[in-house]
XYZ file of C-alpha atoms in Angstrom:
192
model
C -19.933 0.329 9.020
C -16.352 -0.557 10.499
C -15.121 -4.026 10.130
C -12.167 -5.758 11.515
C -11.438 -9.068 9.658
C -8.864 -11.842 9.357
C -8.119 -12.054 5.466
C -6.524 -14.852 3.754
C -4.837 -13.775 0.419
C -4.441 -16.833 -2.137
C -2.567 -15.976 -5.252
C -3.802 -17.663 -8.560
C -0.693 -16.854 -10.343
C 0.291 -17.327 -14.034
C 3.860 -16.852 -14.821
C 4.885 -16.121 -18.379
C 8.538 -17.476 -17.366
C 7.802 -20.806 -18.971
C 7.712 -19.299 -22.422
C 11.240 -18.912 -22.258
C 12.260 -21.561 -19.890
C 10.198 -24.668 -20.591
C 8.522 -26.072 -17.264
C 9.828 -23.222 -15.176
C 7.409 -20.573 -13.612
C 7.427 -18.126 -10.800
C 5.144 -18.880 -7.851
C 3.660 -16.547 -5.146
C 2.694 -18.049 -1.550
C -0.483 -17.483 0.436
C -0.747 -15.203 3.621
C -3.304 -14.238 6.287
C -3.370 -10.822 7.607
C -5.537 -8.352 9.563
C -7.516 -6.041 7.807
C -10.053 -2.952 8.644
C -12.470 -1.692 6.297
C -15.014 1.125 6.220
C -18.474 1.214 4.481
C -20.499 4.415 3.911
C -24.065 3.754 2.961
C -25.147 6.174 0.113
C -28.629 4.729 0.244
C -30.007 1.896 1.985
C -28.867 -0.510 -0.804
C -25.718 1.151 -2.226
C -22.584 1.500 -0.052
C -18.998 2.456 -0.832
C -16.406 0.239 0.808
C -12.604 1.248 1.487
C -10.563 -1.861 2.493
C -7.129 -1.077 4.207
C -4.840 -3.878 5.241
C -1.282 -4.223 6.630
C 1.204 -5.112 4.051
C 0.983 -8.796 2.987
C 4.422 -10.531 2.842
C 4.598 -13.388 0.226
C 7.527 -15.747 -0.469
C 8.510 -16.004 -4.173
C 9.732 -19.175 -5.688
C 11.011 -20.324 -9.130
C 9.354 -23.649 -9.697
C 11.655 -25.772 -11.767
C 9.438 -28.853 -12.032
C 11.725 -30.782 -10.008
C 12.283 -28.490 -7.206
C 11.278 -24.963 -5.836
C 14.037 -22.224 -5.425
C 13.500 -19.613 -2.940
C 13.974 -16.052 -4.351
C 13.007 -14.009 -1.332
C 9.885 -12.282 -0.195
C 7.884 -9.332 -1.731
C 5.524 -7.092 0.655
C 2.420 -5.899 -1.080
C 0.172 -3.097 0.205
C -3.563 -3.319 -1.524
C -5.979 -0.748 -0.446
C -9.156 -1.370 -2.599
C -12.346 0.648 -3.124
C -15.519 -0.995 -4.072
C -19.198 0.089 -4.644
C -21.898 -2.432 -3.094
C -25.283 -3.468 -3.852
C -27.013 -4.758 -0.357
C -29.767 -6.963 -1.112
C -31.626 -7.134 2.358
C -30.537 -3.978 4.303
C -31.379 -3.662 7.862
C -32.287 -7.559 7.664
C -30.580 -10.095 9.807
C -29.037 -11.567 6.438
C -27.710 -9.049 4.308
C -25.989 -10.375 1.228
C -24.191 -7.937 -1.180
C -22.143 -7.758 -4.320
C -19.579 -5.309 -5.224
C -16.945 -4.113 -7.883
C -14.379 -1.894 -7.866
C -10.577 -1.169 -8.169
C -7.576 -2.321 -6.260
C -4.128 -0.491 -6.069
C -1.142 -2.538 -5.193
C 2.005 -1.086 -3.765
C 5.104 -3.231 -3.751
C 6.656 -1.564 -0.751
C 9.838 -4.119 -0.616
C 11.026 -6.304 -2.813
C 14.277 -7.867 -1.919
C 14.303 -10.559 -4.487
C 17.458 -12.358 -6.011
C 18.219 -15.224 -8.113
C 20.005 -17.882 -6.053
C 20.551 -19.887 -9.434
C 21.482 -18.585 -12.838
C 18.253 -18.288 -15.206
C 18.465 -18.113 -18.869
C 15.915 -16.677 -21.155
C 16.035 -13.754 -23.518
C 19.004 -12.808 -21.357
C 21.250 -14.650 -18.822
C 20.670 -13.818 -15.066
C 23.416 -14.756 -12.856
C 23.047 -16.180 -9.646
C 22.921 -13.496 -7.025
C 21.293 -10.987 -9.377
C 18.701 -8.607 -7.754
C 15.130 -9.217 -9.127
C 12.587 -6.537 -8.896
C 8.840 -6.037 -9.617
C 6.669 -3.184 -10.631
C 6.149 -0.744 -7.620
C 2.751 0.334 -8.442
C -0.086 -1.964 -10.061
C -3.845 -1.347 -10.582
C -6.440 -4.090 -10.996
C -10.198 -4.721 -11.124
C -11.946 -6.264 -8.153
C -15.236 -8.242 -7.675
C -16.757 -9.037 -4.342
C -19.506 -11.172 -2.801
C -20.350 -11.454 0.989
C -22.746 -11.366 3.742
C -23.453 -9.229 7.017
C -25.233 -11.100 9.693
C -26.678 -8.232 11.661
C -26.796 -9.001 15.572
C -28.023 -6.955 18.463
C -26.789 -3.356 19.298
C -25.566 -2.829 15.697
C -22.854 -5.417 15.738
C -22.446 -7.819 12.842
C -20.438 -10.752 11.613
C -19.098 -10.773 8.047
C -18.041 -13.215 5.523
C -16.655 -11.739 2.184
C -14.902 -13.158 -0.821
C -13.049 -11.075 -3.465
C -11.270 -11.737 -6.593
C -8.678 -9.172 -7.568
C -6.853 -9.252 -11.045
C -3.437 -7.478 -11.531
C -0.108 -8.253 -13.068
C 3.508 -7.457 -12.145
C 6.475 -7.144 -14.819
C 9.547 -8.809 -13.163
C 12.850 -7.258 -13.957
C 16.505 -7.951 -13.497
C 18.092 -4.571 -14.184
C 16.232 -3.072 -16.879
C 15.608 -6.511 -18.410
C 12.341 -7.998 -18.195
C 11.950 -11.527 -17.442
C 8.750 -12.300 -16.575
C 4.925 -10.930 -16.557
C 3.527 -12.602 -13.565
C -0.322 -12.492 -13.352
C -1.227 -12.632 -9.339
C -4.957 -12.669 -9.447
C -5.534 -13.523 -5.871
C -8.733 -14.882 -4.064
C -9.204 -12.991 -1.002
C -11.359 -14.371 1.737
C -12.057 -12.457 4.801
C -14.125 -13.239 8.282
C -14.608 -10.707 10.943
C -16.867 -8.738 13.043
C -18.252 -5.197 12.409
C -20.100 -2.190 14.116
C -22.611 0.111 12.523
C -22.663 3.801 13.567
């Protein structure tokens, strides 16, 4: 099965920055991107799904409690491999559940502090900020294929992915950011 979907990525982030700076934390915004995925049915009920998406660009801000300060954007590439169980294969309504792993590649992270940040170390305004380039995390999935005529289908899919990114200025770690996005997709597919 090949599916083309519109995918909304909504980070459910948790910043540890507030341990050092009370009431301050890093935040990552949501984004919607196109996505293609491929499912290979090993048996009628068991499939392996590989999800490929264009890089997803997210704005990163520092929430100070009274204002949000723009730090720039980060571009994440999130290929994900899942094993699925299909409950009603070859029926009109085919719900499924899956579990697997996601690899997240930070392809571009031109972030910079526009204000001074003080925690374990002082970060001067204009100091470059970077995050881990390579991250891994588990993923869970639930979805449904609605099978139509001529092997076409409509798909709705929800995933939860857990991953963390260490945030640095130079070699100084300033945060451990749990991004943990909800990923909601809707699209069409074709069985071959």
